[in-house]
JSON list of C-alpha atoms in Angstrom, two decimals:
[
{"chain": "A", "resi": 1, "resn": "MET", "atom": "CA", "xyz": [47.09, 33.24, -26.84]},
{"chain": "A", "resi": 2, "resn": "SER", "atom": "CA", "xyz": [50.32, 32.43, -25.02]},
{"chain": "A", "resi": 3, "resn": "ARG", "atom": "CA", "xyz": [51.01, 29.65, -27.52]},
{"chain": "A", "resi": 4, "resn": "ASP", "atom": "CA", "xyz": [50.48, 31.87, -30.55]},
{"chain": "A", "resi": 5, "resn": "GLU", "atom": "CA", "xyz": [53.82, 33.45, -31.44]},
{"chain": "A", "resi": 6, "resn": "GLU", "atom": "CA", "xyz": [52.07, 36.04, -33.62]},
{"chain": "A", "resi": 7, "resn": "VAL", "atom": "CA", "xyz": [50.23, 37.55, -30.65]},
{"chain": "A", "resi": 8, "resn": "GLN", "atom": "CA", "xyz": [52.07, 40.55, -29.25]},
{"chain": "A", "resi": 9, "resn": "VAL", "atom": "CA", "xyz": [49.36, 42.75, -27.69]},
{"chain": "A", "resi": 10, "resn": "VAL", "atom": "CA", "xyz": [45.91, 41.78, -26.40]},
{"chain": "A", "resi": 11, "resn": "VAL", "atom": "CA", "xyz": [43.19, 44.29, -25.47]},
{"chain": "A", "resi": 12, "resn": "PHE", "atom": "CA", "xyz": [40.58, 43.19, -22.92]},
{"chain": "A", "resi": 13, "resn": "ASP", "atom": "CA", "xyz": [37.25, 44.98, -22.74]},
{"chain": "A", "resi": 14, "resn": "SER", "atom": "CA", "xyz": [33.70, 44.19, -21.62]},
{"chain": "A", "resi": 15, "resn": "GLY", "atom": "CA", "xyz": [30.42, 43.65, -23.42]},
{"chain": "A", "resi": 16, "resn": "THR", "atom": "CA", "xyz": [28.40, 44.22, -20.22]},
{"chain": "A", "resi": 17, "resn": "PRO", "atom": "CA", "xyz": [27.14, 47.83, -19.99]},
{"chain": "A", "resi": 18, "resn": "GLY", "atom": "CA", "xyz": [28.15, 49.51, -16.74]},
{"chain": "A", "resi": 19, "resn": "TYR", "atom": "CA", "xyz": [30.70, 46.85, -15.75]},
{"chain": "A", "resi": 20, "resn": "PHE", "atom": "CA", "xyz": [34.22, 45.90, -16.75]},
{"chain": "A", "resi": 21, "resn": "PHE", "atom": "CA", "xyz": [34.77, 42.95, -14.39]},
{"chain": "A", "resi": 22, "resn": "ASN", "atom": "CA", "xyz": [32.68, 42.78, -11.24]},
{"chain": "A", "resi": 23, "resn": "HIS", "atom": "CA", "xyz": [33.36, 40.98, -7.96]},
{"chain": "A", "resi": 24, "resn": "ALA", "atom": "CA", "xyz": [32.90, 37.29, -7.12]},
{"chain": "A", "resi": 25, "resn": "ASP", "atom": "CA", "xyz": [29.49, 35.91, -6.20]},
{"chain": "A", "resi": 26, "resn": "LEU", "atom": "CA", "xyz": [29.57, 35.37, -2.43]},
{"chain": "A", "resi": 27, "resn": "GLY", "atom": "CA", "xyz": [27.36, 32.32, -2.89]},
{"chain": "A", "resi": 28, "resn": "GLN", "atom": "CA", "xyz": [30.11, 30.67, -4.95]},
{"chain": "A", "resi": 29, "resn": "VAL", "atom": "CA", "xyz": [33.02, 31.23, -2.54]},
{"chain": "A", "resi": 30, "resn": "PRO", "atom": "CA", "xyz": [33.24, 27.55, -1.48]},
{"chain": "A", "resi": 31, "resn": "GLU", "atom": "CA", "xyz": [33.53, 26.47, -5.14]},
{"chain": "A", "resi": 32, "resn": "LEU", "atom": "CA", "xyz": [36.13, 29.21, -5.74]},
{"chain": "A", "resi": 33, "resn": "LEU", "atom": "CA", "xyz": [38.24, 28.06, -2.79]},
{"chain": "A", "resi": 34, "resn": "ALA", "atom": "CA", "xyz": [38.11, 24.46, -4.02]},
{"chain": "A", "resi": 35, "resn": "LEU", "atom": "CA", "xyz": [39.74, 25.31, -7.38]},
{"chain": "A", "resi": 36, "resn": "ASN", "atom": "CA", "xyz": [43.38, 24.25, -7.19]},
{"chain": "A", "resi": 37, "resn": "ALA", "atom": "CA", "xyz": [45.99, 23.29, -9.76]},
{"chain": "A", "resi": 38, "resn": "ALA", "atom": "CA", "xyz": [47.65, 19.86, -9.72]},
{"chain": "A", "resi": 39, "resn": "ASP", "atom": "CA", "xyz": [50.55, 21.22, -7.65]},
{"chain": "A", "resi": 40, "resn": "GLY", "atom": "CA", "xyz": [48.18, 22.65, -5.04]},
{"chain": "A", "resi": 41, "resn": "THR", "atom": "CA", "xyz": [48.47, 26.26, -6.17]},
{"chain": "A", "resi": 42, "resn": "PRO", "atom": "CA", "xyz": [45.08, 28.02, -6.09]},
{"chain": "A", "resi": 43, "resn": "ARG", "atom": "CA", "xyz": [43.86, 28.43, -9.66]},
{"chain": "A", "resi": 44, "resn": "TRP", "atom": "CA", "xyz": [43.27, 32.12, -9.03]},
{"chain": "A", "resi": 45, "resn": "VAL", "atom": "CA", "xyz": [46.93, 32.60, -8.16]},
{"chain": "A", "resi": 46, "resn": "LYS", "atom": "CA", "xyz": [47.84, 30.63, -11.31]},
{"chain": "A", "resi": 47, "resn": "LEU", "atom": "CA", "xyz": [45.59, 32.87, -13.39]},
{"chain": "A", "resi": 48, "resn": "VAL", "atom": "CA", "xyz": [46.94, 36.22, -12.23]},
{"chain": "A", "resi": 49, "resn": "THR", "atom": "CA", "xyz": [50.58, 35.09, -12.34]},
{"chain": "A", "resi": 50, "resn": "ARG", "atom": "CA", "xyz": [50.11, 33.72, -15.86]},
{"chain": "A", "resi": 51, "resn": "LEU", "atom": "CA", "xyz": [48.61, 37.06, -16.90]},
{"chain": "A", "resi": 52, "resn": "THR", "atom": "CA", "xyz": [51.54, 39.07, -15.58]},
{"chain": "A", "resi": 53, "resn": "SER", "atom": "CA", "xyz": [54.10, 36.71, -17.12]},
{"chain": "A", "resi": 54, "resn": "ALA", "atom": "CA", "xyz": [52.25, 36.12, -20.42]},
{"chain": "A", "resi": 55, "resn": "PRO", "atom": "CA", "xyz": [54.39, 36.40, -23.59]},
{"chain": "A", "resi": 56, "resn": "PHE", "atom": "CA", "xyz": [52.32, 39.34, -24.80]},
{"chain": "A", "resi": 57, "resn": "ILE", "atom": "CA", "xyz": [51.28, 42.75, -23.49]},
{"chain": "A", "resi": 58, "resn": "SER", "atom": "CA", "xyz": [47.82, 42.79, -21.91]},
{"chain": "A", "resi": 59, "resn": "ILE", "atom": "CA", "xyz": [45.84, 46.03, -21.98]},
{"chain": "A", "resi": 60, "resn": "ALA", "atom": "CA", "xyz": [42.59, 46.64, -20.09]},
{"chain": "A", "resi": 61, "resn": "SER", "atom": "CA", "xyz": [40.14, 49.07, -21.69]},
{"chain": "A", "resi": 62, "resn": "ILE", "atom": "CA", "xyz": [37.91, 49.81, -18.73]},
{"chain": "A", "resi": 63, "resn": "ARG", "atom": "CA", "xyz": [34.36, 51.10, -18.92]},
{"chain": "A", "resi": 64, "resn": "GLY", "atom": "CA", "xyz": [32.20, 50.58, -15.88]},
{"chain": "A", "resi": 65, "resn": "ARG", "atom": "CA", "xyz": [32.74, 49.00, -12.49]},
{"chain": "A", "resi": 66, "resn": "THR", "atom": "CA", "xyz": [35.62, 46.73, -11.58]},
{"chain": "A", "resi": 67, "resn": "ARG", "atom": "CA", "xyz": [35.61, 45.54, -7.99]},
{"chain": "A", "resi": 68, "resn": "GLY", "atom": "CA", "xyz": [36.94, 42.83, -5.71]},
{"chain": "A", "resi": 69, "resn": "GLY", "atom": "CA", "xyz": [38.19, 39.84, -7.65]},
{"chain": "A", "resi": 70, "resn": "GLY", "atom": "CA", "xyz": [37.42, 41.67, -10.89]},
{"chain": "A", "resi": 71, "resn": "ASP", "atom": "CA", "xyz": [39.75, 44.45, -9.83]},
{"chain": "A", "resi": 72, "resn": "GLU", "atom": "CA", "xyz": [42.39, 41.90, -8.83]},
{"chain": "A", "resi": 73, "resn": "ILE", "atom": "CA", "xyz": [42.35, 40.39, -12.31]},
{"chain": "A", "resi": 74, "resn": "THR", "atom": "CA", "xyz": [42.49, 43.89, -13.80]},
{"chain": "A", "resi": 75, "resn": "LEU", "atom": "CA", "xyz": [45.51, 44.75, -11.65]},
{"chain": "A", "resi": 76, "resn": "ALA", "atom": "CA", "xyz": [47.32, 41.77, -13.20]},
{"chain": "A", "resi": 77, "resn": "PHE", "atom": "CA", "xyz": [47.08, 43.29, -16.70]},
{"chain": "A", "resi": 78, "resn": "ASP", "atom": "CA", "xyz": [50.15, 45.13, -17.94]},
{"chain": "A", "resi": 79, "resn": "LEU", "atom": "CA", "xyz": [48.38, 48.40, -18.78]},
{"chain": "A", "resi": 80, "resn": "ARG", "atom": "CA", "xyz": [45.01, 49.76, -17.60]},
{"chain": "A", "resi": 81, "resn": "TYR", "atom": "CA", "xyz": [43.23, 52.61, -19.41]},
{"chain": "A", "resi": 82, "resn": "ALA", "atom": "CA", "xyz": [40.00, 53.83, -17.83]},
{"chain": "A", "resi": 83, "resn": "SER", "atom": "CA", "xyz": [37.03, 55.78, -19.13]},
{"chain": "A", "resi": 84, "resn": "ARG", "atom": "CA", "xyz": [37.08, 59.03, -17.19]},
{"chain": "A", "resi": 85, "resn": "GLU", "atom": "CA", "xyz": [33.29, 59.13, -17.05]},
{"chain": "A", "resi": 86, "resn": "GLU", "atom": "CA", "xyz": [32.41, 55.45, -16.68]},
{"chain": "A", "resi": 87, "resn": "ALA", "atom": "CA", "xyz": [35.13, 53.54, -14.77]},
{"chain": "A", "resi": 88, "resn": "ILE", "atom": "CA", "xyz": [34.77, 52.73, -11.06]},
{"chain": "A", "resi": 89, "resn": "PHE", "atom": "CA", "xyz": [37.21, 50.78, -8.86]},
{"chain": "A", "resi": 90, "resn": "CYS", "atom": "CA", "xyz": [36.77, 49.17, -5.45]},
{"chain": "A", "resi": 91, "resn": "GLN", "atom": "CA", "xyz": [38.09, 46.48, -3.13]},
{"chain": "A", "resi": 92, "resn": "PRO", "atom": "CA", "xyz": [34.99, 45.91, -0.95]},
{"chain": "A", "resi": 93, "resn": "GLU", "atom": "CA", "xyz": [36.19, 42.92, 1.10]},
{"chain": "A", "resi": 94, "resn": "VAL", "atom": "CA", "xyz": [36.91, 44.60, 4.44]},
{"chain": "A", "resi": 95, "resn": "ALA", "atom": "CA", "xyz": [33.43, 46.15, 4.49]},
{"chain": "A", "resi": 96, "resn": "ILE", "atom": "CA", "xyz": [31.89, 42.68, 4.35]},
{"chain": "A", "resi": 97, "resn": "GLY", "atom": "CA", "xyz": [34.18, 41.21, 6.99]},
{"chain": "A", "resi": 98, "resn": "ILE", "atom": "CA", "xyz": [36.88, 39.45, 4.94]},
{"chain": "A", "resi": 99, "resn": "VAL", "atom": "CA", "xyz": [40.24, 40.34, 3.39]},
{"chain": "A", "resi": 100, "resn": "PRO", "atom": "CA", "xyz": [41.26, 40.52, -0.28]},
{"chain": "A", "resi": 101, "resn": "GLY", "atom": "CA", "xyz": [42.60, 37.20, -1.53]},
{"chain": "A", "resi": 102, "resn": "GLY", "atom": "CA", "xyz": [43.43, 37.60, -5.20]},
{"chain": "A", "resi": 103, "resn": "GLY", "atom": "CA", "xyz": [46.34, 40.01, -4.96]},
{"chain": "A", "resi": 104, "resn": "GLY", "atom": "CA", "xyz": [44.48, 43.28, -4.43]},
{"chain": "A", "resi": 105, "resn": "SER", "atom": "CA", "xyz": [46.40, 44.24, -1.30]},
{"chain": "A", "resi": 106, "resn": "ASP", "atom": "CA", "xyz": [49.70, 42.99, -2.70]},
{"chain": "A", "resi": 107, "resn": "ARG", "atom": "CA", "xyz": [49.44, 44.88, -5.98]},
{"chain": "A", "resi": 108, "resn": "LEU", "atom": "CA", "xyz": [47.81, 48.07, -4.71]},
{"chain": "A", "resi": 109, "resn": "ALA", "atom": "CA", "xyz": [50.51, 48.49, -2.05]},
{"chain": "A", "resi": 110, "resn": "ARG", "atom": "CA", "xyz": [53.12, 48.46, -4.82]},
{"chain": "A", "resi": 111, "resn": "LEU", "atom": "CA", "xyz": [51.15, 50.75, -7.14]},
{"chain": "A", "resi": 112, "resn": "LEU", "atom": "CA", "xyz": [49.66, 53.24, -4.69]},
{"chain": "A", "resi": 113, "resn": "GLY", "atom": "CA", "xyz": [52.09, 53.17, -1.77]},
{"chain": "A", "resi": 114, "resn": "ARG", "atom": "CA", "xyz": [51.30, 52.00, 1.74]},
{"chain": "A", "resi": 115, "resn": "ASP", "atom": "CA", "xyz": [49.01, 54.80, 2.94]},
{"chain": "A", "resi": 116, "resn": "ARG", "atom": "CA", "xyz": [46.84, 55.05, -0.16]},
{"chain": "A", "resi": 117, "resn": "ALA", "atom": "CA", "xyz": [46.59, 51.26, -0.41]},
{"chain": "A", "resi": 118, "resn": "LEU", "atom": "CA", "xyz": [45.45, 51.19, 3.23]},
{"chain": "A", "resi": 119, "resn": "GLU", "atom": "CA", "xyz": [42.87, 53.88, 2.46]},
{"chain": "A", "resi": 120, "resn": "ALA", "atom": "CA", "xyz": [41.52, 51.99, -0.55]},
{"chain": "A", "resi": 121, "resn": "ILE", "atom": "CA", "xyz": [41.41, 48.61, 1.19]},
{"chain": "A", "resi": 122, "resn": "LEU", "atom": "CA", "xyz": [40.20, 49.75, 4.63]},
{"chain": "A", "resi": 123, "resn": "THR", "atom": "CA", "xyz": [37.47, 52.14, 3.45]},
{"chain": "A", "resi": 124, "resn": "SER", "atom": "CA", "xyz": [36.12, 49.80, 0.74]},
{"chain": "A", "resi": 125, "resn": "GLU", "atom": "CA", "xyz": [34.96, 52.90, -1.12]},
{"chain": "A", "resi": 126, "resn": "ASP", "atom": "CA", "xyz": [34.35, 53.29, -4.84]},
{"chain": "A", "resi": 127, "resn": "TYR", "atom": "CA", "xyz": [37.08, 55.24, -6.62]},
{"chain": "A", "resi": 128, "resn": "ASP", "atom": "CA", "xyz": [36.32, 57.07, -9.85]},
{"chain": "A", "resi": 129, "resn": "ALA", "atom": "CA", "xyz": [38.77, 57.06, -12.76]},
{"chain": "A", "resi": 130, "resn": "GLU", "atom": "CA", "xyz": [40.18, 60.49, -11.97]},
{"chain": "A", "resi": 131, "resn": "ARG", "atom": "CA", "xyz": [41.14, 59.50, -8.42]},
{"chain": "A", "resi": 132, "resn": "ALA", "atom": "CA", "xyz": [42.36, 56.10, -9.62]},
{"chain": "A", "resi": 133, "resn": "GLU", "atom": "CA", "xyz": [44.68, 57.84, -12.08]},
{"chain": "A", "resi": 134, "resn": "GLN", "atom": "CA", "xyz": [45.90, 60.24, -9.41]},
{"chain": "A", "resi": 135, "resn": "TYR", "atom": "CA", "xyz": [46.69, 57.33, -7.07]},
{"chain": "A", "resi": 136, "resn": "GLY", "atom": "CA", "xyz": [48.31, 55.11, -9.72]},
{"chain": "A", "resi": 137, "resn": "TRP", "atom": "CA", "xyz": [45.53, 52.50, -9.70]},
{"chain": "A", "resi": 138, "resn": "VAL", "atom": "CA", "xyz": [45.28, 52.83, -13.48]},
{"chain": "A", "resi": 139, "resn": "THR", "atom": "CA", "xyz": [47.82, 53.75, -16.13]},
{"chain": "A", "resi": 140, "resn": "ARG", "atom": "CA", "xyz": [45.73, 56.65, -17.39]},
{"chain": "A", "resi": 141, "resn": "ALA", "atom": "CA", "xyz": [42.18, 57.99, -17.38]},
{"chain": "A", "resi": 142, "resn": "VAL", "atom": "CA", "xyz": [40.91, 58.96, -20.84]},
{"chain": "A", "resi": 143, "resn": "PRO", "atom": "CA", "xyz": [37.69, 60.74, -21.89]},
{"chain": "A", "resi": 144, "resn": "ASP", "atom": "CA", "xyz": [35.18, 58.04, -22.75]},
{"chain": "A", "resi": 145, "resn": "ALA", "atom": "CA", "xyz": [34.69, 59.24, -26.32]},
{"chain": "A", "resi": 146, "resn": "GLU", "atom": "CA", "xyz": [38.45, 58.89, -26.91]},
{"chain": "A", "resi": 147, "resn": "LEU", "atom": "CA", "xyz": [39.10, 55.64, -25.04]},
{"chain": "A", "resi": 148, "resn": "ASP", "atom": "CA", "xyz": [38.79, 53.14, -27.90]},
{"chain": "A", "resi": 149, "resn": "ALA", "atom": "CA", "xyz": [40.97, 55.11, -30.30]},
{"chain": "A", "resi": 150, "resn": "PHE", "atom": "CA", "xyz": [43.55, 55.80, -27.60]},
{"chain": "A", "resi": 151, "resn": "VAL", "atom": "CA", "xyz": [43.83, 52.14, -26.58]},
{"chain": "A", "resi": 152, "resn": "ASP", "atom": "CA", "xyz": [43.98, 51.02, -30.19]},
{"chain": "A", "resi": 153, "resn": "GLY", "atom": "CA", "xyz": [46.79, 53.50, -30.80]},
{"chain": "A", "resi": 154, "resn": "VAL", "atom": "CA", "xyz": [48.83, 52.27, -27.83]},
{"chain": "A", "resi": 155, "resn": "ALA", "atom": "CA", "xyz": [48.27, 48.64, -28.84]},
{"chain": "A", "resi": 156, "resn": "ALA", "atom": "CA", "xyz": [49.24, 49.27, -32.48]},
{"chain": "A", "resi": 157, "resn": "ARG", "atom": "CA", "xyz": [52.37, 51.16, -31.48]},
{"chain": "A", "resi": 158, "resn": "ILE", "atom": "CA", "xyz": [53.61, 48.41, -29.13]},
{"chain": "A", "resi": 159, "resn": "ALA", "atom": "CA", "xyz": [52.68, 45.72, -31.66]},
{"chain": "A", "resi": 160, "resn": "SER", "atom": "CA", "xyz": [54.89, 47.42, -34.26]},
{"chain": "A", "resi": 161, "resn": "PHE", "atom": "CA", "xyz": [58.01, 46.99, -32.11]},
{"chain": "A", "resi": 162, "resn": "ASP", "atom": "CA", "xyz": [60.28, 43.97, -31.96]},
{"chain": "A", "resi": 163, "resn": "LYS", "atom": "CA", "xyz": [58.61, 41.34, -29.76]},
{"chain": "A", "resi": 164, "resn": "ALA", "atom": "CA", "xyz": [61.84, 40.24, -28.08]},
{"chain": "A", "resi": 165, "resn": "SER", "atom": "CA", "xyz": [62.61, 43.77, -26.88]},
{"chain": "A", "resi": 166, "resn": "VAL", "atom": "CA", "xyz": [59.03, 44.33, -25.70]},
{"chain": "A", "resi": 167, "resn": "LEU", "atom": "CA", "xyz": [58.96, 41.12, -23.67]},
{"chain": "A", "resi": 168, "resn": "GLY", "atom": "CA", "xyz": [62.50, 41.67, -22.41]},
{"chain": "A", "resi": 169, "resn": "ALA", "atom": "CA", "xyz": [61.54, 45.08, -21.06]},
{"chain": "A", "resi": 170, "resn": "LYS", "atom": "CA", "xyz": [58.37, 43.64, -19.51]},
{"chain": "A", "resi": 171, "resn": "ALA", "atom": "CA", "xyz": [60.43, 40.95, -17.76]},
{"chain": "A", "resi": 172, "resn": "GLN", "atom": "CA", "xyz": [62.78, 43.55, -16.29]},
{"chain": "A", "resi": 173, "resn": "ILE", "atom": "CA", "xyz": [59.91, 45.62, -14.91]},
{"chain": "A", "resi": 174, "resn": "ASN", "atom": "CA", "xyz": [58.10, 42.53, -13.62]},
{"chain": "A", "resi": 175, "resn": "ARG", "atom": "CA", "xyz": [61.21, 41.53, -11.73]},
{"chain": "A", "resi": 176, "resn": "SER", "atom": "CA", "xyz": [61.30, 44.75, -9.74]},
{"chain": "A", "resi": 177, "resn": "THR", "atom": "CA", "xyz": [57.59, 45.44, -9.22]},
{"chain": "A", "resi": 178, "resn": "LEU", "atom": "CA", "xyz": [55.48, 42.27, -8.85]},
{"chain": "A", "resi": 179, "resn": "PRO", "atom": "CA", "xyz": [54.51, 40.46, -5.65]},
{"chain": "A", "resi": 180, "resn": "THR", "atom": "CA", "xyz": [56.03, 37.01, -5.27]},
{"chain": "A", "resi": 181, "resn": "VAL", "atom": "CA", "xyz": [53.96, 33.88, -5.77]},
{"chain": "A", "resi": 182, "resn": "ALA", "atom": "CA", "xyz": [54.55, 33.13, -2.09]},
{"chain": "A", "resi": 183, "resn": "ASP", "atom": "CA", "xyz": [52.96, 36.48, -1.15]},
{"chain": "A", "resi": 184, "resn": "LEU", "atom": "CA", "xyz": [49.98, 35.81, -3.41]},
{"chain": "A", "resi": 185, "resn": "ARG", "atom": "CA", "xyz": [49.50, 32.35, -1.95]},
{"chain": "A", "resi": 186, "resn": "ALA", "atom": "CA", "xyz": [49.67, 33.78, 1.58]},
{"chain": "A", "resi": 187, "resn": "SER", "atom": "CA", "xyz": [47.00, 36.37, 0.77]},
{"chain": "A", "resi": 188, "resn": "TRP", "atom": "CA", "xyz": [44.78, 33.68, -0.73]},
{"chain": "A", "resi": 189, "resn": "ALA", "atom": "CA", "xyz": [45.15, 31.55, 2.40]},
{"chain": "A", "resi": 190, "resn": "GLU", "atom": "CA", "xyz": [44.25, 34.54, 4.58]},
{"chain": "A", "resi": 191, "resn": "PHE", "atom": "CA", "xyz": [41.18, 35.20, 2.41]},
{"chain": "A", "resi": 192, "resn": "ALA", "atom": "CA", "xyz": [40.14, 31.54, 2.71]},
{"chain": "A", "resi": 193, "resn": "GLU", "atom": "CA", "xyz": [40.43, 31.78, 6.49]},
{"chain": "A", "resi": 194, "resn": "SER", "atom": "CA", "xyz": [38.52, 35.06, 6.66]},
{"chain": "A", "resi": 195, "resn": "VAL", "atom": "CA", "xyz": [35.32, 33.63, 5.14]},
{"chain": "A", "resi": 196, "resn": "ASN", "atom": "CA", "xyz": [34.90, 31.73, 8.40]},
{"chain": "A", "resi": 197, "resn": "TRP", "atom": "CA", "xyz": [35.24, 34.82, 10.60]},
{"chain": "A", "resi": 198, "resn": "PRO", "atom": "CA", "xyz": [32.13, 35.83, 12.61]},
{"chain": "A", "resi": 199, "resn": "GLY", "atom": "CA", "xyz": [32.22, 39.31, 11.07]},
{"chain": "A", "resi": 200, "resn": "PHE", "atom": "CA", "xyz": [31.69, 37.93, 7.58]},
{"chain": "A", "resi": 201, "resn": "GLN", "atom": "CA", "xyz": [29.02, 35.48, 8.71]},
{"chain": "A", "resi": 202, "resn": "ALA", "atom": "CA", "xyz": [27.12, 38.36, 10.34]},
{"chain": "A", "resi": 203, "resn": "ARG", "atom": "CA", "xyz": [27.36, 40.70, 7.37]},
{"chain": "A", "resi": 204, "resn": "VAL", "atom": "CA", "xyz": [26.19, 38.34, 4.64]},
{"chain": "A", "resi": 205, "resn": "PRO", "atom": "CA", "xyz": [22.57, 38.33, 5.93]},
{"chain": "A", "resi": 206, "resn": "GLN", "atom": "CA", "xyz": [22.72, 42.13, 6.31]},
{"chain": "A", "resi": 207, "resn": "LEU", "atom": "CA", "xyz": [23.82, 42.45, 2.70]},
{"chain": "A", "resi": 208, "resn": "GLY", "atom": "CA", "xyz": [21.08, 40.05, 1.59]},
{"chain": "A", "resi": 209, "resn": "LYS", "atom": "CA", "xyz": [18.47, 42.10, 3.45]},
{"chain": "A", "resi": 210, "resn": "ALA", "atom": "CA", "xyz": [19.71, 45.31, 1.82]},
{"chain": "A", "resi": 211, "resn": "ILE", "atom": "CA", "xyz": [19.56, 43.71, -1.63]},
{"chain": "A", "resi": 212, "resn": "ALA", "atom": "CA", "xyz": [15.97, 42.61, -0.98]},
{"chain": "A", "resi": 213, "resn": "GLU", "atom": "CA", "xyz": [14.95, 46.08, 0.19]},
{"chain": "A", "resi": 214, "resn": "ILE", "atom": "CA", "xyz": [16.92, 48.30, -2.21]},
{"chain": "A", "resi": 215, "resn": "GLY", "atom": "CA", "xyz": [17.39, 46.05, -5.23]},
{"chain": "A", "resi": 216, "resn": "LEU", "atom": "CA", "xyz": [20.45, 44.27, -6.59]},
{"chain": "A", "resi": 217, "resn": "ASP", "atom": "CA", "xyz": [21.00, 46.67, -9.50]},
{"chain": "A", "resi": 218, "resn": "GLU", "atom": "CA", "xyz": [21.12, 49.73, -7.24]},
{"chain": "A", "resi": 219, "resn": "ILE", "atom": "CA", "xyz": [23.40, 48.00, -4.69]},
{"chain": "A", "resi": 220, "resn": "GLU", "atom": "CA", "xyz": [25.82, 46.91, -7.43]},
{"chain": "A", "resi": 221, "resn": "ARG", "atom": "CA", "xyz": [25.90, 50.31, -9.11]},
{"chain": "A", "resi": 222, "resn": "ASN", "atom": "CA", "xyz": [26.86, 51.99, -5.83]},
{"chain": "A", "resi": 223, "resn": "LEU", "atom": "CA", "xyz": [28.40, 49.15, -3.84]},
{"chain": "A", "resi": 224, "resn": "GLY", "atom": "CA", "xyz": [31.03, 51.31, -2.14]},
{"chain": "A", "resi": 225, "resn": "TYR", "atom": "CA", "xyz": [28.33, 53.59, -0.69]},
{"chain": "A", "resi": 226, "resn": "TYR", "atom": "CA", "xyz": [26.02, 50.80, 0.43]},
{"chain": "A", "resi": 227, "resn": "ALA", "atom": "CA", "xyz": [28.82, 48.67, 1.93]},
{"chain": "A", "resi": 228, "resn": "GLY", "atom": "CA", "xyz": [29.56, 51.52, 4.31]},
{"chain": "A", "resi": 229, "resn": "LEU", "atom": "CA", "xyz": [25.90, 52.31, 4.97]},
{"chain": "A", "resi": 230, "resn": "ILE", "atom": "CA", "xyz": [25.04, 48.71, 5.86]},
{"chain": "A", "resi": 231, "resn": "ASN", "atom": "CA", "xyz": [27.82, 48.60, 8.45]},
{"chain": "A", "resi": 232, "resn": "GLN", "atom": "CA", "xyz": [26.89, 51.95, 9.96]},
{"chain": "A", "resi": 233, "resn": "GLN", "atom": "CA", "xyz": [23.25, 50.95, 10.25]},
{"chain": "A", "resi": 234, "resn": "GLY", "atom": "CA", "xyz": [24.16, 47.55, 11.67]}
]
């Protein structure tokens, strides 16, 4: 899409009911950490920085849950519109004994402010669309029945403008609001280190036990609740 000069606005949505972009599979963390570009930059950092600097406007149309790494990709989009009834947001890393690595802390601190970012990261709770809108996690929460038409209207309006002015304005705002690549790389390195911490190693079996007893679907639907419950019971 970046190579297509005709592309001005891209809308991202999900075909998976109940989820927009869920978190990484903990069983695939070693493979995730091994993905690096030729210059040594983690491919995840490359992905989110390419999204924010892409020569088009990216819009997330969010129905369902978006957590962890899925939320970190979503935070890299230019605009985020959430279904008021269906969207859920969460950074669950601290509850399982690690730290966010894909830019969640870096971006939420800039969007929410220090105290609300600390609340979101440290509690690992699920946030509904109304609270996410109030905090600045999303651009706007929209009634679910109106979401598609609203997003289409925003996309069509921006696409009707001169591309040079749209991208010029985006570049100006990027310059004053985005975390540096150095900050993103530092957070990734801290995440990579945290997967070796004893706290994470102890919590993975606890999470596996809860999944076996309660069921994966129920855990995933209400991950913020169960992440806290597992720790309190442990």
